[in-house]
Tab-separated table of C-alpha atoms in Angstrom:
chain	number	residue	atom	x	y	z
A	1	UNK	CA	63.379	17.480	8.172
A	2	UNK	CA	61.552	19.934	10.394
A	3	UNK	CA	60.782	22.011	7.322
A	4	UNK	CA	59.290	18.982	5.554
A	5	UNK	CA	57.164	18.152	8.585
A	6	UNK	CA	55.965	21.744	8.707
A	7	UNK	CA	55.019	21.660	5.045
A	8	UNK	CA	53.195	18.365	5.504
A	9	UNK	CA	51.311	19.737	8.509
A	10	UNK	CA	50.386	22.818	6.542
A	11	UNK	CA	49.086	20.775	3.603
A	12	UNK	CA	47.157	18.527	5.970
A	13	UNK	CA	45.583	21.497	7.708
A	14	UNK	CA	44.667	23.029	4.364
A	15	UNK	CA	43.160	19.756	3.161
A	16	UNK	CA	41.188	19.483	6.374
A	17	UNK	CA	39.855	23.025	5.971
A	18	UNK	CA	38.870	22.311	2.369
A	19	UNK	CA	37.130	19.090	3.419
A	20	UNK	CA	35.268	20.996	6.127
A	21	UNK	CA	34.251	23.639	3.607
A	22	UNK	CA	32.994	21.020	1.150
A	23	UNK	CA	31.095	19.193	3.881
A	24	UNK	CA	29.534	22.465	4.999
A	25	UNK	CA	28.477	23.205	1.432
A	26	UNK	CA	26.998	19.711	1.108
A	27	UNK	CA	25.093	20.060	4.375
A	28	UNK	CA	23.788	23.468	3.313
A	29	UNK	CA	22.621	22.169	-0.076
A	30	UNK	CA	20.981	19.167	1.584
A	31	UNK	CA	19.212	21.515	3.979
A	32	UNK	CA	17.885	23.565	1.055
A	33	UNK	CA	16.565	20.387	-0.596
A	34	UNK	CA	15.108	18.813	2.525
A	35	UNK	CA	13.206	21.885	3.661
A	36	UNK	CA	10.678	21.974	0.776
A	37	UNK	CA	10.325	18.171	0.938
A	38	UNK	CA	9.502	18.427	4.639
A	39	UNK	CA	7.011	21.208	3.883
A	40	UNK	CA	5.271	19.015	1.292
A	41	UNK	CA	5.074	16.141	3.766
A	42	UNK	CA	3.757	18.391	6.519
A	43	UNK	CA	1.063	19.807	4.221
A	44	UNK	CA	-0.143	16.261	3.519
A	45	UNK	CA	-0.108	15.142	7.124
A	46	UNK	CA	-1.953	18.239	8.305
A	47	UNK	CA	-4.928	17.155	6.197
A	48	UNK	CA	-5.250	14.044	8.342
A	49	UNK	CA	-7.777	15.496	10.836
A	50	UNK	CA	-10.149	16.371	7.962
A	51	UNK	CA	-10.097	12.924	6.385
A	52	UNK	CA	-13.172	10.757	5.970
A	53	UNK	CA	-13.826	8.869	9.234
A	54	UNK	CA	-13.155	5.119	9.444
A	55	UNK	CA	-15.983	2.891	8.253
A	56	UNK	CA	-17.944	1.010	10.887
A	57	UNK	CA	-19.999	-2.179	10.542
A	58	UNK	CA	-23.556	-1.542	9.408
A	59	UNK	CA	-26.730	-3.597	9.375
A	60	UNK	CA	-28.288	-4.360	6.014
A	61	UNK	CA	-31.389	-2.471	4.964
A	62	UNK	CA	-34.270	-3.899	2.908
A	63	UNK	CA	-33.338	-1.532	0.070
A	64	UNK	CA	-29.931	-3.236	-0.121
A	65	UNK	CA	-31.371	-6.634	-1.116
A	66	UNK	CA	-29.234	-8.278	-3.814
A	67	UNK	CA	-27.328	-5.091	-4.662
A	68	UNK	CA	-23.818	-6.567	-4.670
A	69	UNK	CA	-21.934	-9.239	-6.591
A	70	UNK	CA	-18.635	-10.255	-4.993
A	71	UNK	CA	-15.725	-11.485	-7.125
A	72	UNK	CA	-12.803	-13.345	-5.529
A	73	UNK	CA	-9.779	-14.186	-7.744
A	74	UNK	CA	-7.877	-17.273	-6.571
A	75	UNK	CA	-4.758	-19.218	-7.454
A	76	UNK	CA	-3.491	-21.791	-4.946
A	77	UNK	CA	-5.027	-20.058	-1.932
A	78	UNK	CA	-5.968	-23.132	0.119
A	79	UNK	CA	-3.807	-22.135	3.084
A	80	UNK	CA	-5.480	-18.769	3.609
A	81	UNK	CA	-8.849	-18.561	1.869
A	82	UNK	CA	-10.979	-20.155	4.615
A	83	UNK	CA	-11.342	-16.939	6.713
A	84	UNK	CA	-12.243	-15.030	3.542
A	85	UNK	CA	-14.990	-17.472	2.594
A	86	UNK	CA	-16.322	-17.510	6.141
A	87	UNK	CA	-16.336	-13.713	6.309
A	88	UNK	CA	-18.191	-13.382	3.013
A	89	UNK	CA	-20.726	-15.968	4.086
A	90	UNK	CA	-21.479	-13.847	7.181
A	91	UNK	CA	-22.491	-10.876	5.003
A	92	UNK	CA	-26.238	-10.355	4.846
A	93	UNK	CA	-28.767	-10.336	2.007
A	94	UNK	CA	-27.161	-7.350	0.286
A	95	UNK	CA	-24.780	-9.908	-1.290
A	96	UNK	CA	-26.504	-11.494	-4.292
A	97	UNK	CA	-23.650	-13.821	-5.230
A	98	UNK	CA	-20.024	-14.627	-4.487
A	99	UNK	CA	-18.167	-15.612	-7.676
A	100	UNK	CA	-14.835	-17.304	-7.000
A	101	UNK	CA	-12.776	-17.166	-10.197
A	102	UNK	CA	-10.103	-19.816	-9.858
A	103	UNK	CA	-7.125	-19.821	-12.205
A	104	UNK	CA	-6.810	-23.609	-12.174
A	105	UNK	CA	-5.330	-24.011	-8.707
A	106	UNK	CA	-3.230	-27.087	-8.044
A	107	UNK	CA	-4.127	-27.233	-4.357
A	108	UNK	CA	-7.390	-27.654	-2.447
A	109	UNK	CA	-8.748	-24.173	-3.191
A	110	UNK	CA	-11.631	-25.420	-5.394
A	111	UNK	CA	-12.607	-28.044	-2.798
A	112	UNK	CA	-12.865	-25.407	-0.070
A	113	UNK	CA	-15.094	-23.250	-2.253
A	114	UNK	CA	-17.308	-26.218	-3.157
A	115	UNK	CA	-17.656	-27.120	0.521
A	116	UNK	CA	-18.747	-23.566	1.310
A	117	UNK	CA	-21.179	-23.662	-1.607
A	118	UNK	CA	-23.018	-26.581	-0.009
A	119	UNK	CA	-23.891	-24.389	2.977
A	120	UNK	CA	-24.317	-21.068	1.170
A	121	UNK	CA	-25.808	-21.210	-2.357
A	122	UNK	CA	-24.643	-17.665	-3.071
A	123	UNK	CA	-21.160	-19.064	-3.742
A	124	UNK	CA	-20.288	-19.981	-7.318
A	125	UNK	CA	-16.989	-21.474	-8.498
A	126	UNK	CA	-15.719	-20.934	-12.019
A	127	UNK	CA	-12.428	-21.075	-13.899
A	128	UNK	CA	-11.107	-18.276	-16.032
A	129	UNK	CA	-9.967	-18.902	-19.604
A	130	UNK	CA	-6.251	-19.293	-20.350
A	131	UNK	CA	-4.429	-16.066	-19.577
A	132	UNK	CA	-3.987	-13.867	-22.673
A	133	UNK	CA	-0.419	-12.779	-23.321
A	134	UNK	CA	-1.244	-9.111	-22.773
A	135	UNK	CA	-2.934	-9.578	-19.373
A	136	UNK	CA	-1.728	-10.053	-15.797
A	137	UNK	CA	-3.475	-12.854	-13.943
A	138	UNK	CA	-5.285	-10.938	-11.223
A	139	UNK	CA	-7.073	-8.338	-13.383
A	140	UNK	CA	-7.904	-11.111	-15.879
A	141	UNK	CA	-9.641	-13.137	-13.181
A	142	UNK	CA	-11.475	-10.068	-11.875
A	143	UNK	CA	-12.529	-9.133	-15.402
A	144	UNK	CA	-13.812	-12.668	-15.943
A	145	UNK	CA	-15.847	-12.518	-12.740
A	146	UNK	CA	-17.251	-9.117	-13.641
A	147	UNK	CA	-18.444	-10.392	-17.030
A	148	UNK	CA	-20.061	-13.433	-15.362
A	149	UNK	CA	-21.793	-11.449	-12.624
A	150	UNK	CA	-25.516	-10.766	-12.545
A	151	UNK	CA	-26.655	-7.640	-14.352
A	152	UNK	CA	-29.214	-7.190	-11.575
A	153	UNK	CA	-26.412	-6.262	-9.149
A	154	UNK	CA	-25.741	-2.539	-8.947
A	155	UNK	CA	-22.289	-2.948	-7.399
A	156	UNK	CA	-19.245	-5.174	-7.898
A	157	UNK	CA	-16.983	-5.921	-4.933
A	158	UNK	CA	-13.564	-7.367	-5.686
A	159	UNK	CA	-12.092	-9.140	-2.664
A	160	UNK	CA	-8.731	-10.888	-2.320
A	161	UNK	CA	-8.443	-14.373	-0.858
A	162	UNK	CA	-6.143	-13.202	1.948
A	163	UNK	CA	-8.759	-10.873	3.419
A	164	UNK	CA	-10.982	-11.536	6.409
A	165	UNK	CA	-14.238	-9.614	5.874
A	166	UNK	CA	-15.901	-8.649	9.137
A	167	UNK	CA	-19.687	-8.751	9.655
A	168	UNK	CA	-21.308	-5.614	8.273
A	169	UNK	CA	-18.551	-4.894	5.740
A	170	UNK	CA	-20.676	-4.894	2.574
A	171	UNK	CA	-23.570	-3.052	4.205
A	172	UNK	CA	-21.096	-0.413	5.397
A	173	UNK	CA	-19.714	-0.004	1.873
A	174	UNK	CA	-23.214	0.370	0.449
A	175	UNK	CA	-24.320	2.831	3.110
A	176	UNK	CA	-21.212	4.962	2.652
A	177	UNK	CA	-21.336	4.937	-1.141
A	178	UNK	CA	-25.017	5.878	-1.294
A	179	UNK	CA	-24.940	8.467	1.467
A	180	UNK	CA	-21.824	10.215	0.165
A	181	UNK	CA	-22.296	9.648	-3.566
A	182	UNK	CA	-19.194	7.570	-4.101
A	183	UNK	CA	-18.792	5.688	-7.367
A	184	UNK	CA	-15.829	3.641	-6.164
A	185	UNK	CA	-14.560	2.845	-2.684
A	186	UNK	CA	-11.528	0.818	-1.696
A	187	UNK	CA	-10.421	0.224	1.851
A	188	UNK	CA	-7.249	0.234	3.863
A	189	UNK	CA	-7.547	-2.876	6.077
A	190	UNK	CA	-6.288	-3.828	9.486
A	191	UNK	CA	-3.116	-5.854	8.934
A	192	UNK	CA	-2.592	-9.026	10.924
A	193	UNK	CA	1.114	-9.422	11.742
A	194	UNK	CA	2.699	-12.401	13.478
A	195	UNK	CA	6.461	-12.719	13.042
A	196	UNK	CA	9.137	-10.358	14.392
A	197	UNK	CA	10.663	-9.417	11.042
A	198	UNK	CA	7.385	-8.403	9.413
A	199	UNK	CA	6.293	-6.522	12.546
A	200	UNK	CA	9.434	-4.398	12.199
A	201	UNK	CA	9.448	-3.985	8.394
A	202	UNK	CA	5.823	-3.817	7.261
A	203	UNK	CA	4.884	-0.519	8.988
A	204	UNK	CA	7.881	1.160	7.355
A	205	UNK	CA	6.691	-0.025	3.940
A	206	UNK	CA	3.158	1.147	4.699
A	207	UNK	CA	4.539	4.543	5.683
A	208	UNK	CA	5.932	5.013	2.169
A	209	UNK	CA	2.304	5.148	0.983
A	210	UNK	CA	1.228	7.555	3.719
A	211	UNK	CA	4.122	9.905	2.919
A	212	UNK	CA	3.303	9.907	-0.792
A	213	UNK	CA	-0.492	9.973	-0.812
A	214	UNK	CA	-1.680	10.863	2.660
A	215	UNK	CA	-3.650	8.778	5.118
A	216	UNK	CA	-6.644	6.622	4.204
A	217	UNK	CA	-9.680	8.871	4.031
A	218	UNK	CA	-7.856	11.601	2.108
A	219	UNK	CA	-10.494	13.399	0.024
A	220	UNK	CA	-8.554	16.002	-1.949
A	221	UNK	CA	-6.129	14.017	-4.119
A	222	UNK	CA	-6.086	14.714	-7.858
A	223	UNK	CA	-6.931	11.724	-10.121
A	224	UNK	CA	-3.248	10.984	-10.810
A	225	UNK	CA	-2.601	10.730	-7.064
A	226	UNK	CA	-5.645	8.665	-6.080
A	227	UNK	CA	-4.840	5.617	-3.986
A	228	UNK	CA	-6.705	2.312	-3.992
A	229	UNK	CA	-6.470	-1.176	-2.546
A	230	UNK	CA	-7.653	-4.126	-4.605
A	231	UNK	CA	-8.108	-6.277	-1.515
A	232	UNK	CA	-11.466	-4.537	-1.195
A	233	UNK	CA	-12.534	-2.712	-4.372
A	234	UNK	CA	-16.184	-1.637	-4.463
A	235	UNK	CA	-17.420	-0.090	-7.708
A	236	UNK	CA	-20.665	0.702	-9.470
A	237	UNK	CA	-21.363	-1.982	-12.035
A	238	UNK	CA	-22.442	0.616	-14.610
A	239	UNK	CA	-19.147	2.436	-14.186
A	240	UNK	CA	-17.125	-0.744	-14.639
A	241	UNK	CA	-19.108	-1.479	-17.776
A	242	UNK	CA	-18.411	2.041	-19.021
A	243	UNK	CA	-14.633	1.540	-18.756
A	244	UNK	CA	-14.807	-1.996	-20.174
A	245	UNK	CA	-14.153	-3.759	-16.905
A	246	UNK	CA	-10.537	-4.203	-15.945
A	247	UNK	CA	-9.197	-3.745	-19.468
A	248	UNK	CA	-7.378	-0.484	-18.723
A	249	UNK	CA	-5.399	-2.285	-15.989
A	250	UNK	CA	-4.756	-5.521	-17.841
A	251	UNK	CA	-0.946	-5.192	-17.860
A	252	UNK	CA	-0.642	-3.588	-14.449
A	253	UNK	CA	0.839	-5.237	-11.376
A	254	UNK	CA	-0.947	-2.535	-9.345
A	255	UNK	CA	-4.231	-2.923	-11.222
A	256	UNK	CA	-6.234	-1.479	-8.322
A	257	UNK	CA	-4.505	1.914	-8.452
A	258	UNK	CA	-4.361	1.916	-12.249
A	259	UNK	CA	-8.097	1.302	-12.570
A	260	UNK	CA	-9.039	3.706	-9.775
A	261	UNK	CA	-7.060	6.519	-11.396
A	262	UNK	CA	-8.604	5.762	-14.789
A	263	UNK	CA	-12.077	5.984	-13.233
A	264	UNK	CA	-11.246	9.143	-11.250
A	265	UNK	CA	-9.928	10.817	-14.396
A	266	UNK	CA	-13.395	10.405	-15.921
A	267	UNK	CA	-14.942	12.469	-13.161
A	268	UNK	CA	-16.187	9.714	-10.862
A	269	UNK	CA	-16.011	10.157	-7.102
A	270	UNK	CA	-13.377	7.773	-5.782
A	271	UNK	CA	-12.600	7.144	-2.122
A	272	UNK	CA	-9.741	5.313	-0.424
A	273	UNK	CA	-11.082	4.975	3.093
A	274	UNK	CA	-10.075	3.522	6.441
A	275	UNK	CA	-11.609	0.070	6.745
A	276	UNK	CA	-9.677	-1.246	9.750
A	277	UNK	CA	-12.923	-1.866	11.659
A	278	UNK	CA	-14.568	-3.894	8.878
A	279	UNK	CA	-11.736	-5.681	7.062
A	280	UNK	CA	-8.667	-7.600	8.192
A	281	UNK	CA	-5.927	-9.107	6.047
A	282	UNK	CA	-3.072	-11.531	6.549
A	283	UNK	CA	-0.941	-10.708	3.530
A	284	UNK	CA	2.438	-12.398	3.827
A	285	UNK	CA	4.324	-14.748	6.117
A	286	UNK	CA	7.405	-13.074	7.523
A	287	UNK	CA	9.751	-10.265	6.535
A	288	UNK	CA	11.293	-11.994	3.508
A	289	UNK	CA	7.938	-12.601	1.830
A	290	UNK	CA	6.765	-9.092	2.715
A	291	UNK	CA	9.936	-7.610	1.201
A	292	UNK	CA	9.632	-9.658	-1.976
A	293	UNK	CA	5.891	-9.754	-2.668
A	294	UNK	CA	4.500	-6.470	-1.336
A	295	UNK	CA	7.619	-4.429	-1.880
A	296	UNK	CA	7.760	-4.982	-5.619
A	297	UNK	CA	4.412	-3.316	-6.305
A	298	UNK	CA	4.630	-0.398	-3.862
A	299	UNK	CA	6.384	1.834	-6.376
A	300	UNK	CA	3.081	1.979	-8.368
A	301	UNK	CA	5.013	2.572	-11.587
A	302	UNK	CA	2.323	0.849	-13.648
A	303	UNK	CA	-0.139	3.562	-12.588
A	304	UNK	CA	2.086	6.647	-12.848
A	305	UNK	CA	4.492	8.476	-15.120
A	306	UNK	CA	8.249	8.022	-14.586
A	307	UNK	CA	8.437	11.628	-13.394
A	308	UNK	CA	5.864	10.951	-10.683
A	309	UNK	CA	7.492	7.675	-9.641
A	310	UNK	CA	10.945	9.193	-9.259
A	311	UNK	CA	9.660	12.443	-7.804
A	312	UNK	CA	7.839	10.497	-5.126
A	313	UNK	CA	10.907	8.365	-4.470
A	314	UNK	CA	13.080	11.465	-4.062
A	315	UNK	CA	10.586	12.798	-1.536
A	316	UNK	CA	10.724	9.485	0.356
A	317	UNK	CA	14.513	9.572	0.350
A	318	UNK	CA	14.599	13.085	1.792
A	319	UNK	CA	11.913	12.752	4.465
A	320	UNK	CA	11.904	9.040	5.321
A	321	UNK	CA	15.162	7.440	4.203
A	322	UNK	CA	17.742	10.043	5.272
A	323	UNK	CA	16.565	11.446	8.639
A	324	UNK	CA	17.853	8.523	10.724
A	325	UNK	CA	21.339	8.156	9.156
A	326	UNK	CA	21.751	11.939	8.929
A	327	UNK	CA	20.833	12.388	12.571
A	328	UNK	CA	23.406	9.784	13.582
A	329	UNK	CA	26.111	11.258	11.326
A	330	UNK	CA	25.526	14.850	12.394
A	331	UNK	CA	25.430	13.902	16.071
A	332	UNK	CA	28.823	12.179	15.752
A	333	UNK	CA	30.379	15.101	13.872
A	334	UNK	CA	29.062	17.702	16.271
A	335	UNK	CA	30.141	15.695	19.313
A	336	UNK	CA	33.692	15.772	17.922
A	337	UNK	CA	33.665	19.568	17.806
A	338	UNK	CA	32.597	20.152	14.194
A	339	UNK	CA	29.647	22.484	14.141
A	340	UNK	CA	28.180	25.353	12.166
A	341	UNK	CA	24.775	26.837	11.463
A	342	UNK	CA	24.052	24.546	8.496
A	343	UNK	CA	24.833	21.425	10.526
A	344	UNK	CA	22.764	22.633	13.474
A	345	UNK	CA	19.796	23.492	11.251
A	346	UNK	CA	20.046	20.200	9.377
A	347	UNK	CA	20.183	18.230	12.609
A	348	UNK	CA	17.157	20.087	13.969
A	349	UNK	CA	15.174	19.402	10.777
A	350	UNK	CA	15.985	15.697	10.758
A	351	UNK	CA	15.201	15.351	14.452
A	352	UNK	CA	11.831	16.935	13.689
A	353	UNK	CA	11.244	14.439	10.860
A	354	UNK	CA	12.106	11.564	13.190
A	355	UNK	CA	9.722	12.855	15.858
A	356	UNK	CA	6.978	13.121	13.221
A	357	UNK	CA	7.698	9.570	12.103
A	358	UNK	CA	7.500	8.238	15.649
A	359	UNK	CA	4.230	10.108	16.119
A	360	UNK	CA	2.843	8.523	12.978
A	361	UNK	CA	3.512	5.109	14.481
A	362	UNK	CA	0.864	5.950	17.072
A	363	UNK	CA	-1.458	7.146	14.297
A	364	UNK	CA	-1.212	3.895	12.310
A	365	UNK	CA	-1.323	1.574	15.348
A	366	UNK	CA	-5.102	0.945	14.907
A	367	UNK	CA	-4.292	-0.392	11.424
A	368	UNK	CA	-2.568	-3.412	12.990
A	369	UNK	CA	-3.800	-6.499	14.752
A	370	UNK	CA	-0.890	-7.696	16.887
A	371	UNK	CA	-2.973	-9.902	19.169
A	372	UNK	CA	-1.142	-13.036	18.028
A	373	UNK	CA	2.185	-11.382	17.317
A	374	UNK	CA	5.531	-12.541	18.575
A	375	UNK	CA	7.633	-9.612	19.833
A	376	UNK	CA	4.915	-7.043	19.125
A	377	UNK	CA	7.144	-4.348	20.647
A	378	UNK	CA	9.146	-4.366	17.402
A	379	UNK	CA	6.309	-2.384	15.834
A	380	UNK	CA	7.516	0.658	17.770
A	381	UNK	CA	10.998	0.224	16.314
A	382	UNK	CA	9.739	0.260	12.736
A	383	UNK	CA	11.152	3.778	12.098
A	384	UNK	CA	14.570	2.075	12.155
A	385	UNK	CA	13.486	0.176	9.026
A	386	UNK	CA	12.641	3.330	7.077
A	387	UNK	CA	15.917	3.464	5.105
A	388	UNK	CA	15.337	-0.155	4.030
A	389	UNK	CA	11.766	0.649	2.979
A	390	UNK	CA	12.962	3.520	0.789
A	391	UNK	CA	15.624	1.243	-0.696
A	392	UNK	CA	12.904	-1.309	-1.501
A	393	UNK	CA	10.877	1.292	-3.386
A	394	UNK	CA	13.997	2.192	-5.390
A	395	UNK	CA	14.697	-1.439	-6.286
A	396	UNK	CA	11.083	-1.969	-7.278
A	397	UNK	CA	11.109	1.176	-9.416
A	398	UNK	CA	13.974	-0.073	-11.568
A	399	UNK	CA	12.676	-3.633	-11.951
A	400	UNK	CA	9.733	-5.189	-13.771
A	401	UNK	CA	8.145	-8.203	-12.048
A	402	UNK	CA	8.838	-11.477	-13.860
A	403	UNK	CA	6.553	-13.657	-11.772
A	404	UNK	CA	3.498	-13.236	-9.572
A	405	UNK	CA	1.531	-15.806	-7.590
A	406	UNK	CA	3.236	-18.676	-9.367
A	407	UNK	CA	2.825	-17.236	-12.855
A	408	UNK	CA	5.824	-16.266	-14.968
A	409	UNK	CA	5.558	-13.259	-17.278
A	410	UNK	CA	7.711	-12.368	-20.235
A	411	UNK	CA	9.599	-9.098	-20.035
């Protein structure tokens, strides 16, 4: 009996040693993989201080008269379009016209536009034709508005109905584009958050973009890594005509990035700039809607190759998704007496990644309007949502949207 117990203890000890060896090997391999990923991330973040400064409101100049046609695509936007219409109406004489392209809304959206038109004749309401089978609704509406816009306008500004343009927005876009020779500018807005769940989750989702493409104002991205935001998409009319409007993005659920990369690939100067001082947006109501609606387009697979999509996701997993759980796991193991150089180095690296992530929360804080937020302190706990954000990008990468803004699309 004693002999059997001794043999069992010996086998158990051997199994434990083998498990420790395998875990050490795994930790060492993970360290070797995480180190270059962290270096890539650090190289991107270190370019932050050299980025283009945030845009500020500007006053219109006489030379700007009638330079811009604004196109607003709408579909059942009655609950949120009023601040957008009001903000556009406050833009000065640089705006020649505001074309609202409505996709046959079933709510009061057309009535709100018509009411605004009575006070501001620059507003024009039109309906787009039935959606072709090979188009997505949003680029189709934008393309329709572009074709209907005045040829006397030098610039086309696409604006989403959930935005809240601040006074001086369009003049600022014009001034920046002319002074710095931009052909296309899109803006990162200031996000208005209200409910606890979205305050906790949304910054983690936003961080997936920062980790992949750098901060807004990044000026050195190659065409295939250009970022854009269709909520405010400002482009030379001649350039849009050259690429046949929104045709190249007709099947894309991230048409803004798809079109911007197409234009950048042709040699145009494209900028994704910080517009928090000139543009606000209230995108979604609560965490569930943010997870469903915004999360399913953040993978950007319609604008990138599969290799880029999955390479970017692997980077996110290593530098955003794993640091928190790895730090917890390694801390527990080391507190129980298990420790070696690989574990110590891995813990140090992941603690560094967590510190960087917390620091970035301070960096992105100006991108949020929490003045009406409930439990605004949850913003500072958003790093805890990072693993969920990386999971959302994975789920989006393996799925094709079947519906969008009430429209159902065939697979």
